[in-house]
PDB file of C-alpha atoms and ligand atoms in Angstrom:
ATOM      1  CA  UNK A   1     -12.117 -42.547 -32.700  1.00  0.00           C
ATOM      2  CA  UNK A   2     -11.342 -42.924 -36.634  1.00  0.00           C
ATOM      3  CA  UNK A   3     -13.795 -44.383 -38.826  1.00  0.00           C
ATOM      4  CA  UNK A   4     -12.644 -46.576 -41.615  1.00  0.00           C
ATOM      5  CA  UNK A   5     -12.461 -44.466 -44.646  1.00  0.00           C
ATOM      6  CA  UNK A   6     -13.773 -47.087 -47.107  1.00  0.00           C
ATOM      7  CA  UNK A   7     -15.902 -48.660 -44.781  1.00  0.00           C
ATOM      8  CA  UNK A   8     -19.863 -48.595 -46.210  1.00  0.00           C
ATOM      9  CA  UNK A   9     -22.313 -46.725 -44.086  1.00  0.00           C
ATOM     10  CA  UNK A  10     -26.255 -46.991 -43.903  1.00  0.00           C
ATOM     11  CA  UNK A  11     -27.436 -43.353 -44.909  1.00  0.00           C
ATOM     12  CA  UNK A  12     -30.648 -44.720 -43.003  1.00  0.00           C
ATOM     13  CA  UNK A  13     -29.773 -45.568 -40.127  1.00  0.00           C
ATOM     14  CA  UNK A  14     -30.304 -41.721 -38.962  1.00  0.00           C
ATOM     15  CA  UNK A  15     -33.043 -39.363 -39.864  1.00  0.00           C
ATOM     16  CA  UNK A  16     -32.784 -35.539 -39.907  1.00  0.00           C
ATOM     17  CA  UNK A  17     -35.849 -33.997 -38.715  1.00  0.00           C
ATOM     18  CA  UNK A  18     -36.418 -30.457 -39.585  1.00  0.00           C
ATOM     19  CA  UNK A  19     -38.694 -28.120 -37.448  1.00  0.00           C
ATOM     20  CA  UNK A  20     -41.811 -29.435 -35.426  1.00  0.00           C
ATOM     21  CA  UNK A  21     -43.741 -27.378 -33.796  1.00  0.00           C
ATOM     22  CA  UNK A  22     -46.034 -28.067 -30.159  1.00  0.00           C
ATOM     23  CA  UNK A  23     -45.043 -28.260 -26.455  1.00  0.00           C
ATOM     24  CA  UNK A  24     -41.913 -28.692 -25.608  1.00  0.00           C
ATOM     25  CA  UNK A  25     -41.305 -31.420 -22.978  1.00  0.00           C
ATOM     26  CA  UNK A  26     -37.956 -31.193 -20.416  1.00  0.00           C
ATOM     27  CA  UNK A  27     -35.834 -33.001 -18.429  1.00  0.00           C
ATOM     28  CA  UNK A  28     -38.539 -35.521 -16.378  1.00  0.00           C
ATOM     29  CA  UNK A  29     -42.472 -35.151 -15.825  1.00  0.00           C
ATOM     30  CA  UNK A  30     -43.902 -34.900 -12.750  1.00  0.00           C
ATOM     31  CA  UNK A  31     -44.052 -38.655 -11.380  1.00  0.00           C
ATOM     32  CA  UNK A  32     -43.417 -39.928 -15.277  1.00  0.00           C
ATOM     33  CA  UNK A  33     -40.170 -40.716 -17.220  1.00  0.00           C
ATOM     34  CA  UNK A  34     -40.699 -38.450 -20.259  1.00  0.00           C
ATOM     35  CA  UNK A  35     -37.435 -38.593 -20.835  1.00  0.00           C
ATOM     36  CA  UNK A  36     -33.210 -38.902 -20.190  1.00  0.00           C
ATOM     37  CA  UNK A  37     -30.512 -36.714 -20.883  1.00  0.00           C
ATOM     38  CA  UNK A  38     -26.795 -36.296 -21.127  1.00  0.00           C
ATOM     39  CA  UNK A  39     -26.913 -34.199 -18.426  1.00  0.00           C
ATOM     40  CA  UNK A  40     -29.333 -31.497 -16.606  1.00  0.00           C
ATOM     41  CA  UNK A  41     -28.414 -27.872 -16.781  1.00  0.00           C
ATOM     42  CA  UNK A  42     -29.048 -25.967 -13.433  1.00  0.00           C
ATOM     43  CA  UNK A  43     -27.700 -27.373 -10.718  1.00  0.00           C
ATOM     44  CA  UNK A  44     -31.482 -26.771  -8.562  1.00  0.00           C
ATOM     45  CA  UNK A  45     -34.199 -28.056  -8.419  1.00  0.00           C
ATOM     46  CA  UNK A  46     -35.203 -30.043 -11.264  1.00  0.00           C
ATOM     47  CA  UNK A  47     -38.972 -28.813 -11.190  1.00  0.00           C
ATOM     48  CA  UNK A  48     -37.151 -25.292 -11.222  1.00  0.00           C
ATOM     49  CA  UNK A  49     -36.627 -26.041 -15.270  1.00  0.00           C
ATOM     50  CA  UNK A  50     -39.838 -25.462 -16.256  1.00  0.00           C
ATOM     51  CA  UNK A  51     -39.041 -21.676 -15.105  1.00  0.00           C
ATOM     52  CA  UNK A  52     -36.836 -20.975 -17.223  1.00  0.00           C
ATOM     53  CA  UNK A  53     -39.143 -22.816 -20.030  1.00  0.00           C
ATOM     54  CA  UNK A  54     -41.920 -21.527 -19.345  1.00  0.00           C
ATOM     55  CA  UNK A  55     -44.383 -23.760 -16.990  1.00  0.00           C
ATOM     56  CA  UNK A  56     -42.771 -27.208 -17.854  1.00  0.00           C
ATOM     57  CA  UNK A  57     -43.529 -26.898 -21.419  1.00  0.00           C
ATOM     58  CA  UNK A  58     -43.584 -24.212 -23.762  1.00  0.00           C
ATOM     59  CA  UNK A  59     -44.731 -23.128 -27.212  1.00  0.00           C
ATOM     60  CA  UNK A  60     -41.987 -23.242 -30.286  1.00  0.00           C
ATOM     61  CA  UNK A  61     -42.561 -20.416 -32.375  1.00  0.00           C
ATOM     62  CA  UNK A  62     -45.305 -20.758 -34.981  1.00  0.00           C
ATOM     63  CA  UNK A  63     -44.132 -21.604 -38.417  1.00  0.00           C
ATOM     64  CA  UNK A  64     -42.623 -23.852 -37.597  1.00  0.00           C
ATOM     65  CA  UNK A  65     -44.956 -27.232 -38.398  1.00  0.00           C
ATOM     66  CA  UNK A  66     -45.014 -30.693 -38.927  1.00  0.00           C
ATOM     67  CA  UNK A  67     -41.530 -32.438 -38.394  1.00  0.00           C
ATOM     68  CA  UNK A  68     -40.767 -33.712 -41.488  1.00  0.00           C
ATOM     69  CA  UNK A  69     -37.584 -36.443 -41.799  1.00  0.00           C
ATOM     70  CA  UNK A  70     -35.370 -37.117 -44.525  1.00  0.00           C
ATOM     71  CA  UNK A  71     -31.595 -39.879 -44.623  1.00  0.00           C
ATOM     72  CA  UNK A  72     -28.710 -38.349 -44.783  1.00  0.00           C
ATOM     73  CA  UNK A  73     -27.873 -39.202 -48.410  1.00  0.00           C
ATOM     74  CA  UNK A  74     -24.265 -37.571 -48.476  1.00  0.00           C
ATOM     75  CA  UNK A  75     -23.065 -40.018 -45.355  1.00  0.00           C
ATOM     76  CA  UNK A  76     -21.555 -42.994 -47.633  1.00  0.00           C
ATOM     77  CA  UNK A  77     -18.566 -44.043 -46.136  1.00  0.00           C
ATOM     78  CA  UNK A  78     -16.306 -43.502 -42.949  1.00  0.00           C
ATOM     79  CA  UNK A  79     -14.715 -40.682 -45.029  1.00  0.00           C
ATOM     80  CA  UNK A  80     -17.704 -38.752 -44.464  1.00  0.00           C
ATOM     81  CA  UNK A  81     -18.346 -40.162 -40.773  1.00  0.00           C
ATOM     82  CA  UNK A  82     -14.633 -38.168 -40.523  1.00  0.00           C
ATOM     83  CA  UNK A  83     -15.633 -34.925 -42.009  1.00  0.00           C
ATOM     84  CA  UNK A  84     -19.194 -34.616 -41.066  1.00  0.00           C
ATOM     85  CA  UNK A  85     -21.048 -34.642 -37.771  1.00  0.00           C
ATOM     86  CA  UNK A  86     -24.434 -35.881 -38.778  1.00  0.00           C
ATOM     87  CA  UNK A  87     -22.674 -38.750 -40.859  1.00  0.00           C
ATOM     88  CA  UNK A  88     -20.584 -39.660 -37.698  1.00  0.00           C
ATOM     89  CA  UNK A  89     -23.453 -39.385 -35.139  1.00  0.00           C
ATOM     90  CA  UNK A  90     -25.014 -41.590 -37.795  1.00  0.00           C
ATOM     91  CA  UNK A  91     -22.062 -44.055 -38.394  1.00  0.00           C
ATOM     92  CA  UNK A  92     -21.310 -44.641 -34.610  1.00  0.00           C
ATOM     93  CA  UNK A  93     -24.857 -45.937 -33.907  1.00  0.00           C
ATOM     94  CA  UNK A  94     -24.069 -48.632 -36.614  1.00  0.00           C
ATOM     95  CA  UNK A  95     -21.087 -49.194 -34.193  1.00  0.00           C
ATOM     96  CA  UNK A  96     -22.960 -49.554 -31.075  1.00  0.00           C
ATOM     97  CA  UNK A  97     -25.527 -51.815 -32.788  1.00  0.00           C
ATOM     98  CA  UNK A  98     -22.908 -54.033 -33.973  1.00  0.00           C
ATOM     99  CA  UNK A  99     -21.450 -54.336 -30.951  1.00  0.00           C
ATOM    100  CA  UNK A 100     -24.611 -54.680 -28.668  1.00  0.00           C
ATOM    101  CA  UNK A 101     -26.219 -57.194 -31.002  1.00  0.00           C
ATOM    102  CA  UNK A 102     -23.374 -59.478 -29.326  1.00  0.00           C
ATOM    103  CA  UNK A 103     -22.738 -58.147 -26.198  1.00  0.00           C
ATOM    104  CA  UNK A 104     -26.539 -57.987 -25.047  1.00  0.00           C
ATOM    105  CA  UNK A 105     -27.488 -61.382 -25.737  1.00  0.00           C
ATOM    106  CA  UNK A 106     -24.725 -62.707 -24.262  1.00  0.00           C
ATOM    107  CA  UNK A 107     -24.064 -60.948 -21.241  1.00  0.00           C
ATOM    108  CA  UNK A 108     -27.988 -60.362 -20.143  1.00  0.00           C
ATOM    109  CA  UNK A 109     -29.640 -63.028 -22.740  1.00  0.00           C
ATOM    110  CA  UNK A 110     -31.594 -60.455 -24.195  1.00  0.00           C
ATOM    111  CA  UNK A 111     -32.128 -59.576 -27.878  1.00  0.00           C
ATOM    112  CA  UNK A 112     -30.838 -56.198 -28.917  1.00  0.00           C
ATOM    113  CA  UNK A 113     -33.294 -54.062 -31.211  1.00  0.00           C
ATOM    114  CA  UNK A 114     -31.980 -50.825 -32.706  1.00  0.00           C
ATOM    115  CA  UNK A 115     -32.754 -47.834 -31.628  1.00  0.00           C
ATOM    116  CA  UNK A 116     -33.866 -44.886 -33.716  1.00  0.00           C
ATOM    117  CA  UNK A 117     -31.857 -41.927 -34.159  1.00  0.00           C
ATOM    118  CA  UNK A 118     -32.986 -38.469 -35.101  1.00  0.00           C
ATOM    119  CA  UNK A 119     -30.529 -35.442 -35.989  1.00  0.00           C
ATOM    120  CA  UNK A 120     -32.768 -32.081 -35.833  1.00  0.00           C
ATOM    121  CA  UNK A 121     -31.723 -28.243 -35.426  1.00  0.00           C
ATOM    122  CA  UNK A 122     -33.530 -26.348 -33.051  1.00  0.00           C
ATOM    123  CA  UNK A 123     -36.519 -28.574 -32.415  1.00  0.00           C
ATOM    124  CA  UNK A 124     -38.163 -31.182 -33.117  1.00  0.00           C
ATOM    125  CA  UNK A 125     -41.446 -33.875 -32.287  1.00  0.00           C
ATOM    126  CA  UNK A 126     -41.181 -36.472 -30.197  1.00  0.00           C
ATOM    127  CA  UNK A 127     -43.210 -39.020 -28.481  1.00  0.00           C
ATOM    128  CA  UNK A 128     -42.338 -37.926 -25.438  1.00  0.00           C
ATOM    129  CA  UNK A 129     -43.359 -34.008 -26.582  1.00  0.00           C
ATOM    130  CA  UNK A 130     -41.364 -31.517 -28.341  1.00  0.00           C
ATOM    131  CA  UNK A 131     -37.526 -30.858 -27.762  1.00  0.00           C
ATOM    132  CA  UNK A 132     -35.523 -28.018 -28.592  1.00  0.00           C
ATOM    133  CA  UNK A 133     -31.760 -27.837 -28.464  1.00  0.00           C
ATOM    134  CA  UNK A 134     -31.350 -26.975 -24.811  1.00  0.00           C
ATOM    135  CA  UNK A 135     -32.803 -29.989 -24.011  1.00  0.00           C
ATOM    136  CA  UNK A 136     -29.543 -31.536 -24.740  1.00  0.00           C
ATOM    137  CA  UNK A 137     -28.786 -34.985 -26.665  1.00  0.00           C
ATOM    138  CA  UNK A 138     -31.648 -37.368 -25.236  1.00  0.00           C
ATOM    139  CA  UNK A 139     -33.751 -40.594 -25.099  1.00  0.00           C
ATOM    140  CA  UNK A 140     -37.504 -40.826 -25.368  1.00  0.00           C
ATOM    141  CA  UNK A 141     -38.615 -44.641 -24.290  1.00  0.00           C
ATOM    142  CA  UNK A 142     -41.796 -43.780 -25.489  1.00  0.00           C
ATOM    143  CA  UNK A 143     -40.643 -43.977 -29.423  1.00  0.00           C
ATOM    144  CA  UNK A 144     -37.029 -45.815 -28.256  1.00  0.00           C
ATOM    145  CA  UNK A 145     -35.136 -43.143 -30.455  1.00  0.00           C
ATOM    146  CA  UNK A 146     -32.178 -41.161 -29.433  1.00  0.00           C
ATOM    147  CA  UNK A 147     -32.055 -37.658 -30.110  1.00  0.00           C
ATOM    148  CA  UNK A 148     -29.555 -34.983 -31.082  1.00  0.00           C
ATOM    149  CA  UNK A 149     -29.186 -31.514 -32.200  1.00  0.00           C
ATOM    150  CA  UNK A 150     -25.464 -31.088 -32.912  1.00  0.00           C
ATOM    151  CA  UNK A 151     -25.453 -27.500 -31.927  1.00  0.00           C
ATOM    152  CA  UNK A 152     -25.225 -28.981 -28.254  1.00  0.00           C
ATOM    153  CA  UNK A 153     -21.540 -30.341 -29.028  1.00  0.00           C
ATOM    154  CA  UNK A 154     -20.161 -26.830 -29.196  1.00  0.00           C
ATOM    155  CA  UNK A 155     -21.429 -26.715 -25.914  1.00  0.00           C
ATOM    156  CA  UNK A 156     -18.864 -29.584 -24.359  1.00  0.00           C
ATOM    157  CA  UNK A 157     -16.328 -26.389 -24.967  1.00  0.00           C
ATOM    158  CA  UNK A 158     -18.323 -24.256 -22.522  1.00  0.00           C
ATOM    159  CA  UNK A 159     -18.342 -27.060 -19.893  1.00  0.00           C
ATOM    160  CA  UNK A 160     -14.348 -27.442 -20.110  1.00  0.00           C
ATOM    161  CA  UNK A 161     -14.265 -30.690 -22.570  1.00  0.00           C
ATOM    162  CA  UNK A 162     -13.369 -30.494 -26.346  1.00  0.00           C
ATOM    163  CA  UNK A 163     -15.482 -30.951 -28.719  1.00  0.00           C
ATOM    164  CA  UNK A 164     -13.562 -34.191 -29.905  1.00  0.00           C
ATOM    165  CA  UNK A 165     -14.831 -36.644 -32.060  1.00  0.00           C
ATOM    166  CA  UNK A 166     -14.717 -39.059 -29.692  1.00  0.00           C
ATOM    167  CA  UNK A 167     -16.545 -37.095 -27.448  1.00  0.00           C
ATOM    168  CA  UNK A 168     -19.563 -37.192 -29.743  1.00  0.00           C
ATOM    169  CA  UNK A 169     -19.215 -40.607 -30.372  1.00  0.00           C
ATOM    170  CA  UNK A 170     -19.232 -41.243 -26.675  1.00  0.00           C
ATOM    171  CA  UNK A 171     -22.267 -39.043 -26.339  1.00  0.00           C
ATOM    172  CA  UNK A 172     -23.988 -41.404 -28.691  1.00  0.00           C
ATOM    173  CA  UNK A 173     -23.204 -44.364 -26.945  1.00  0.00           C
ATOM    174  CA  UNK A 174     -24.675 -42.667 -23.384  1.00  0.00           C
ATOM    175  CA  UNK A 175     -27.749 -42.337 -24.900  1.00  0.00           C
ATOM    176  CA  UNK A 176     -28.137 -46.106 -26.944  1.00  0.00           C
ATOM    177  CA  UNK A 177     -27.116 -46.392 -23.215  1.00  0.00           C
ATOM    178  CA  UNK A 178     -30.308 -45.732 -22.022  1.00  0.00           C
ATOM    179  CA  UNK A 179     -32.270 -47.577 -24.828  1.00  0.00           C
ATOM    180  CA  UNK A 180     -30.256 -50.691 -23.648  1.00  0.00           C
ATOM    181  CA  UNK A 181     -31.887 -49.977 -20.713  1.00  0.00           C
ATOM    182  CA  UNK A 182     -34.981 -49.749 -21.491  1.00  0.00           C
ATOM    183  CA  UNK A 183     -34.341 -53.719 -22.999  1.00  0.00           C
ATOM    184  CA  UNK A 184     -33.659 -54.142 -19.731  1.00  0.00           C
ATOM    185  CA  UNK A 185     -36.880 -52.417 -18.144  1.00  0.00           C
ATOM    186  CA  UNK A 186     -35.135 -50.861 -16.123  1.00  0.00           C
ATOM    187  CA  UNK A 187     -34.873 -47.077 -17.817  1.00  0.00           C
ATOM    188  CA  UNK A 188     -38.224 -46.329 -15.913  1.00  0.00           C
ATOM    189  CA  UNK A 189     -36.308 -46.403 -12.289  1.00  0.00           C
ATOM    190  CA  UNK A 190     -35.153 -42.549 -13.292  1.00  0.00           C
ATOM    191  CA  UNK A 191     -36.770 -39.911 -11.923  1.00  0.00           C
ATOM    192  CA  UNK A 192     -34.837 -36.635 -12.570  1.00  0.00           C
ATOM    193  CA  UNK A 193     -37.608 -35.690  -9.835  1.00  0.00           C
ATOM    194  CA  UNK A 194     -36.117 -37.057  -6.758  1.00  0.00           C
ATOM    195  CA  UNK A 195     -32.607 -36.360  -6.996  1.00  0.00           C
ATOM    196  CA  UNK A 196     -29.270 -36.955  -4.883  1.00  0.00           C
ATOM    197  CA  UNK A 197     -26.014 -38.918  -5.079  1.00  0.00           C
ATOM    198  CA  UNK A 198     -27.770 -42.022  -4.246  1.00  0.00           C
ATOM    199  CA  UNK A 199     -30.881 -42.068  -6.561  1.00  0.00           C
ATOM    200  CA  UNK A 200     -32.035 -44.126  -8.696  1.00  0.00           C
ATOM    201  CA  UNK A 201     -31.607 -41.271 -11.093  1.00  0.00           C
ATOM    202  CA  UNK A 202     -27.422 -41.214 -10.990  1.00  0.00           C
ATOM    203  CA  UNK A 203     -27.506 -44.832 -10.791  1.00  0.00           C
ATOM    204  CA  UNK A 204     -29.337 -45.002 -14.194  1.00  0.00           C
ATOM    205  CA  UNK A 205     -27.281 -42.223 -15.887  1.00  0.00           C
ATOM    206  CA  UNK A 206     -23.653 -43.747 -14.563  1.00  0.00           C
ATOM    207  CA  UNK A 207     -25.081 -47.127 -16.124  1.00  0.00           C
ATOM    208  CA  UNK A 208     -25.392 -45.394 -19.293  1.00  0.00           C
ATOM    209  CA  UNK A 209     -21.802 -44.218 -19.050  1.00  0.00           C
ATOM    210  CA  UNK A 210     -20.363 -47.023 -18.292  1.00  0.00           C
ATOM    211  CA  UNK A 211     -22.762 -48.660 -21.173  1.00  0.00           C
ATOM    212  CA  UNK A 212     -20.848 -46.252 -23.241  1.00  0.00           C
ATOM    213  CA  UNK A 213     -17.595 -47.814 -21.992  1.00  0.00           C
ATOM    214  CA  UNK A 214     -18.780 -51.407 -22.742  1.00  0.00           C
ATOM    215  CA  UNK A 215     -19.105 -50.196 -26.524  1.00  0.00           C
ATOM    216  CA  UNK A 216     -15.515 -48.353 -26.753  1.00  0.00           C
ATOM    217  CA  UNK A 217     -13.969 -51.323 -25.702  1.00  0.00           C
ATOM    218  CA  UNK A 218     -14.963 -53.362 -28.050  1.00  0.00           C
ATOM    219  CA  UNK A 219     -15.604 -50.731 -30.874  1.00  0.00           C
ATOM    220  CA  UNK A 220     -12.658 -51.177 -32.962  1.00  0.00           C
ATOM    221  CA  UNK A 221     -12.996 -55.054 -33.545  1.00  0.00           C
ATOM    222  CA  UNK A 222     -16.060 -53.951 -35.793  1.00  0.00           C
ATOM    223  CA  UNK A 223     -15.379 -53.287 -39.556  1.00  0.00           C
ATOM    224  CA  UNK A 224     -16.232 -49.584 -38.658  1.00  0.00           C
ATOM    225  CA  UNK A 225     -13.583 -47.867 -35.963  1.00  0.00           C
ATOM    226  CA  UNK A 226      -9.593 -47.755 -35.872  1.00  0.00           C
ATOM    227  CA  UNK A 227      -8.176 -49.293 -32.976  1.00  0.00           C
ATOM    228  CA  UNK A 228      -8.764 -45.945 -30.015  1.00  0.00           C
ATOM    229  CA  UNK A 229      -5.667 -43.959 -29.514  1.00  0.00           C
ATOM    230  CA  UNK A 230      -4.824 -43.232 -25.782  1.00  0.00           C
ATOM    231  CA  UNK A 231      -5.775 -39.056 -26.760  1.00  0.00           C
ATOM    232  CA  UNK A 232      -9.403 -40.091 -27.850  1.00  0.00           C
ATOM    233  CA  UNK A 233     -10.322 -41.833 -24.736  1.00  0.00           C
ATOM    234  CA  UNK A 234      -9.081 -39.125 -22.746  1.00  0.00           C
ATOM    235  CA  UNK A 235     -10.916 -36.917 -24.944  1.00  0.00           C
ATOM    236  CA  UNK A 236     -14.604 -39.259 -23.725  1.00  0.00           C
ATOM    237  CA  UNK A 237     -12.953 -39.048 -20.286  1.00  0.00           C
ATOM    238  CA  UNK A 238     -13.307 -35.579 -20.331  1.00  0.00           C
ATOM    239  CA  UNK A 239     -16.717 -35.025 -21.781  1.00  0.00           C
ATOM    240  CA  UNK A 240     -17.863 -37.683 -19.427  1.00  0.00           C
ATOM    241  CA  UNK A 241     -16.537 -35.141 -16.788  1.00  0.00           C
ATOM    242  CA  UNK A 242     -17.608 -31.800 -18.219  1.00  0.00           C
ATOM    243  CA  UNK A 243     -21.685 -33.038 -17.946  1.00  0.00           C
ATOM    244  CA  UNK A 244     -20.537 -34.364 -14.165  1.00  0.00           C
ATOM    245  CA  UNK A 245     -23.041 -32.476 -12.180  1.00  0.00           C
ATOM    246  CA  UNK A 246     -20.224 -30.429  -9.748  1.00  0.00           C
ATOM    247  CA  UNK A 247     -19.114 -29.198 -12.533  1.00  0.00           C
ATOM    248  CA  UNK A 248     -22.318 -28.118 -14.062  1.00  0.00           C
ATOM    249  CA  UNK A 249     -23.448 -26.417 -10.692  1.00  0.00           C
ATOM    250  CA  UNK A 250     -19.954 -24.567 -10.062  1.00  0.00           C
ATOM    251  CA  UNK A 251     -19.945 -23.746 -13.764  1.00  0.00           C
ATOM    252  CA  UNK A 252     -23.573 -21.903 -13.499  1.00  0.00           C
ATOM    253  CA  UNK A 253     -22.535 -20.049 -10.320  1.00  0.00           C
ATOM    254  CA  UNK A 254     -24.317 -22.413  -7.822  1.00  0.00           C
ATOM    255  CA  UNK A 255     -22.485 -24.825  -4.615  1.00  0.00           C
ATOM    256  CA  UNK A 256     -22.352 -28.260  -5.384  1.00  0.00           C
ATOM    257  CA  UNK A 257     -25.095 -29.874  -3.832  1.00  0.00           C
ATOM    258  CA  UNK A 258     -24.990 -33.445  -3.970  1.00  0.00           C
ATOM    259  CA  UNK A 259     -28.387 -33.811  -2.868  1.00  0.00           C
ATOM    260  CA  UNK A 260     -29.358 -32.362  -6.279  1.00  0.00           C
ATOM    261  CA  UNK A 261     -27.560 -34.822  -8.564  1.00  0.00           C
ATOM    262  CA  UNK A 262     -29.236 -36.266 -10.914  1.00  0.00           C
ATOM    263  CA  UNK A 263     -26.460 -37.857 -13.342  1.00  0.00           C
ATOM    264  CA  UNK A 264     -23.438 -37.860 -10.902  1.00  0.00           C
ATOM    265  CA  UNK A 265     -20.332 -36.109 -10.341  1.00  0.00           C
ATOM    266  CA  UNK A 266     -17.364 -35.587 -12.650  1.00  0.00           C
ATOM    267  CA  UNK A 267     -15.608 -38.631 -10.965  1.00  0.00           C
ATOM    268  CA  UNK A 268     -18.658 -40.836 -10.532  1.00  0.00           C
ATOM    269  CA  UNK A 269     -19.050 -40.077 -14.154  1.00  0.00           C
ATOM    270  CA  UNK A 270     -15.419 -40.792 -15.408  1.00  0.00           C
ATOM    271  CA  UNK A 271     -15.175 -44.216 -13.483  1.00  0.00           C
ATOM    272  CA  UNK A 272     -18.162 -45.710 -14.928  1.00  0.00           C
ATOM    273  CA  UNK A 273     -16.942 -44.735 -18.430  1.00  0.00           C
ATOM    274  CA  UNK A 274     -13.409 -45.839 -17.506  1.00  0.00           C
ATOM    275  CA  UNK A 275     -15.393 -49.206 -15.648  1.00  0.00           C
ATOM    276  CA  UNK A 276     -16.938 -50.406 -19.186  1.00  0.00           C
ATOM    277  CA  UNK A 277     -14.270 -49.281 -20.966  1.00  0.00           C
ATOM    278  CA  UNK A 278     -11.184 -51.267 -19.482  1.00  0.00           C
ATOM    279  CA  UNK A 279     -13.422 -54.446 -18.522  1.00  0.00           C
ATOM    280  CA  UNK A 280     -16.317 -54.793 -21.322  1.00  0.00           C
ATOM    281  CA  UNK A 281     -18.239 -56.461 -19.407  1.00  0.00           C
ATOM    282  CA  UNK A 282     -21.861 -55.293 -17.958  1.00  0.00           C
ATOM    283  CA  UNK A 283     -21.471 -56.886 -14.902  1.00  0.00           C
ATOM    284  CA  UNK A 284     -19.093 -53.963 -14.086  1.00  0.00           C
ATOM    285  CA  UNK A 285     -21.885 -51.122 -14.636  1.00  0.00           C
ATOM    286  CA  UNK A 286     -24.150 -52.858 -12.525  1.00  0.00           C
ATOM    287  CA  UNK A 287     -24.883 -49.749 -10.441  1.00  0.00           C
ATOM    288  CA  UNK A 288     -28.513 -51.184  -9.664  1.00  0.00           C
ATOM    289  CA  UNK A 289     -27.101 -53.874  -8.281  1.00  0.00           C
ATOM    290  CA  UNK A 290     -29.461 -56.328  -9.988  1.00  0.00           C
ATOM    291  CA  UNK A 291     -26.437 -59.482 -10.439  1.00  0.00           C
ATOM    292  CA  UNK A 292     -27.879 -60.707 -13.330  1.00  0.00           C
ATOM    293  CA  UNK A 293     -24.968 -60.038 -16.029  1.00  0.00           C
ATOM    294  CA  UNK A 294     -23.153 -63.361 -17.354  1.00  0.00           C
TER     295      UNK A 294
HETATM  296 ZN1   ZN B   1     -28.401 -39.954 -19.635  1.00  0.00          ZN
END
């Protein structure tokens, strides 16, 4: 998706947090939300992460200290939201807040807050611990801010999507996904966990695609997006597939093993997207089946 050239952005609506040292927290705690990904690399057991991190949590290298956050002074318009990653991570959460600040009240009668949104290379604090970048793009309920190091999007590549624009944006929108969510008080029903196809776990992460759907389709009657071209939603389409967990497992040399899913397969995951998208309507993502969408 194309932002507006001339359109005006906030260069605070983002922060970019630079270094941060302390424990580094991953995908779910034992029995508590910490907090919810994009996706979860190795297709195993979910408790199997801290192995490869080093006893669930693990030490950054000294040096590296106290997070410290500055704006992103050189994202001014939608020219830079075109040329720069940070300014377009930054620019399409302006998007998705226009667009919930309607769409939540009125389909679910509740008030949309904003999220916040941190941009950080290789780690970073957060209130739900310390993340580093192969932690993926994430949500921490605890502080209600999204975060992303955009090293991960050259990543998408690896997993057999492009690293679009649209892909990012979509990205984005997955994760204000989960803070909607969390409005709902509902973000707590994941547990990463206790996996398989029918979990609470994929239910909550194919919500938050299909959240991500809701705000594509009505994204370009803002004053910040050009009207979506048929190639950029096939370019979401196929990130939403690339972090589908089949493809994750085959990818890293595993079977698929549904009963290990945390965020759904590559179809589960396209049709949700594809479910917002073509409808806009919440009602259509309600994969908890609560029925309480206008
Ligand atoms: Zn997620």
């Amino acid at each position: 998706m194309t932002f507006r050239d001339d359109v005006k952005l906030n260069s605070n609506r983002a922060r970019r947090s630079s270094g941060g040292g302390g424990r580094v927290a991953v995908g779910g705690g034992i029995g508590t939300l910490l907090m919810v990904g994009l996706f979860l690399l190795l297709g195993g057991n979910p408790g199997d992460l801290g192995g490869l991190l080093g006893e669930d949590q693990q030490q950054l290298p000294a040096g590296q200290g106290q997070s410290q956050s500055q704006s992103l002074e050189h994202c001014q318009t939608g020219k830079d939201a075109n040329e720069h990653v940070d300014c377009r991570l930054s620019a399409t959460a302006e998007s998705i807040d226009a667009v919930w600040s309607k769409v939540l009240p009125q389909q679910a009668g509740i008030k949309y807050t904003e999220p916040g949104l941190v941009i950080f290379s290789s780690a970073t604090q957060t209130a739900c611990g310390a993340a580093s970048s192969q932690t993926g793009p994430f949500y921490c309920p605890m502080d209600q801010t999204a975060y992303f190091d955009t090293s991960f999007f050259d990543m998408l590549n690896s997993l057999g999507a492009k690293n679009a624009p649209f892909a990012q944006e979509y990205v984005v929108a997955h994760e204000f996904g989960h803070h909607i969510q969390q409005l709902e008080g509902t973000l707590g029903m994941s547990n990463y966990n206790e996996p398989g196809q029918d979990s609470n776990a994929v239910r909550i992460e194919l919500q938050a695609d299909c959240y991500a759907g809701v705000w594509a389709h009505y994204a370009s009657e803002g004053k910040f997006l050009e009207p979506l071209t048929d190639a950029q939603v096939r370019d979401a389409v196929q990130a939403a597939r690339a972090v589908g967990d089949d493809n994750i497992q085959s990818r890293q040399g595993g079977r698929v093993r549904p009963d290990m899913f945390t965020h759904g397969s590559s179809e589960q995951r396209q049709k949700a997207f594809l479910a917002g998208y073509s409808s806009g309507q919440m009602s259509a993502c309600d994969t908890l089946e609560r029925g309480v969408y206008r």
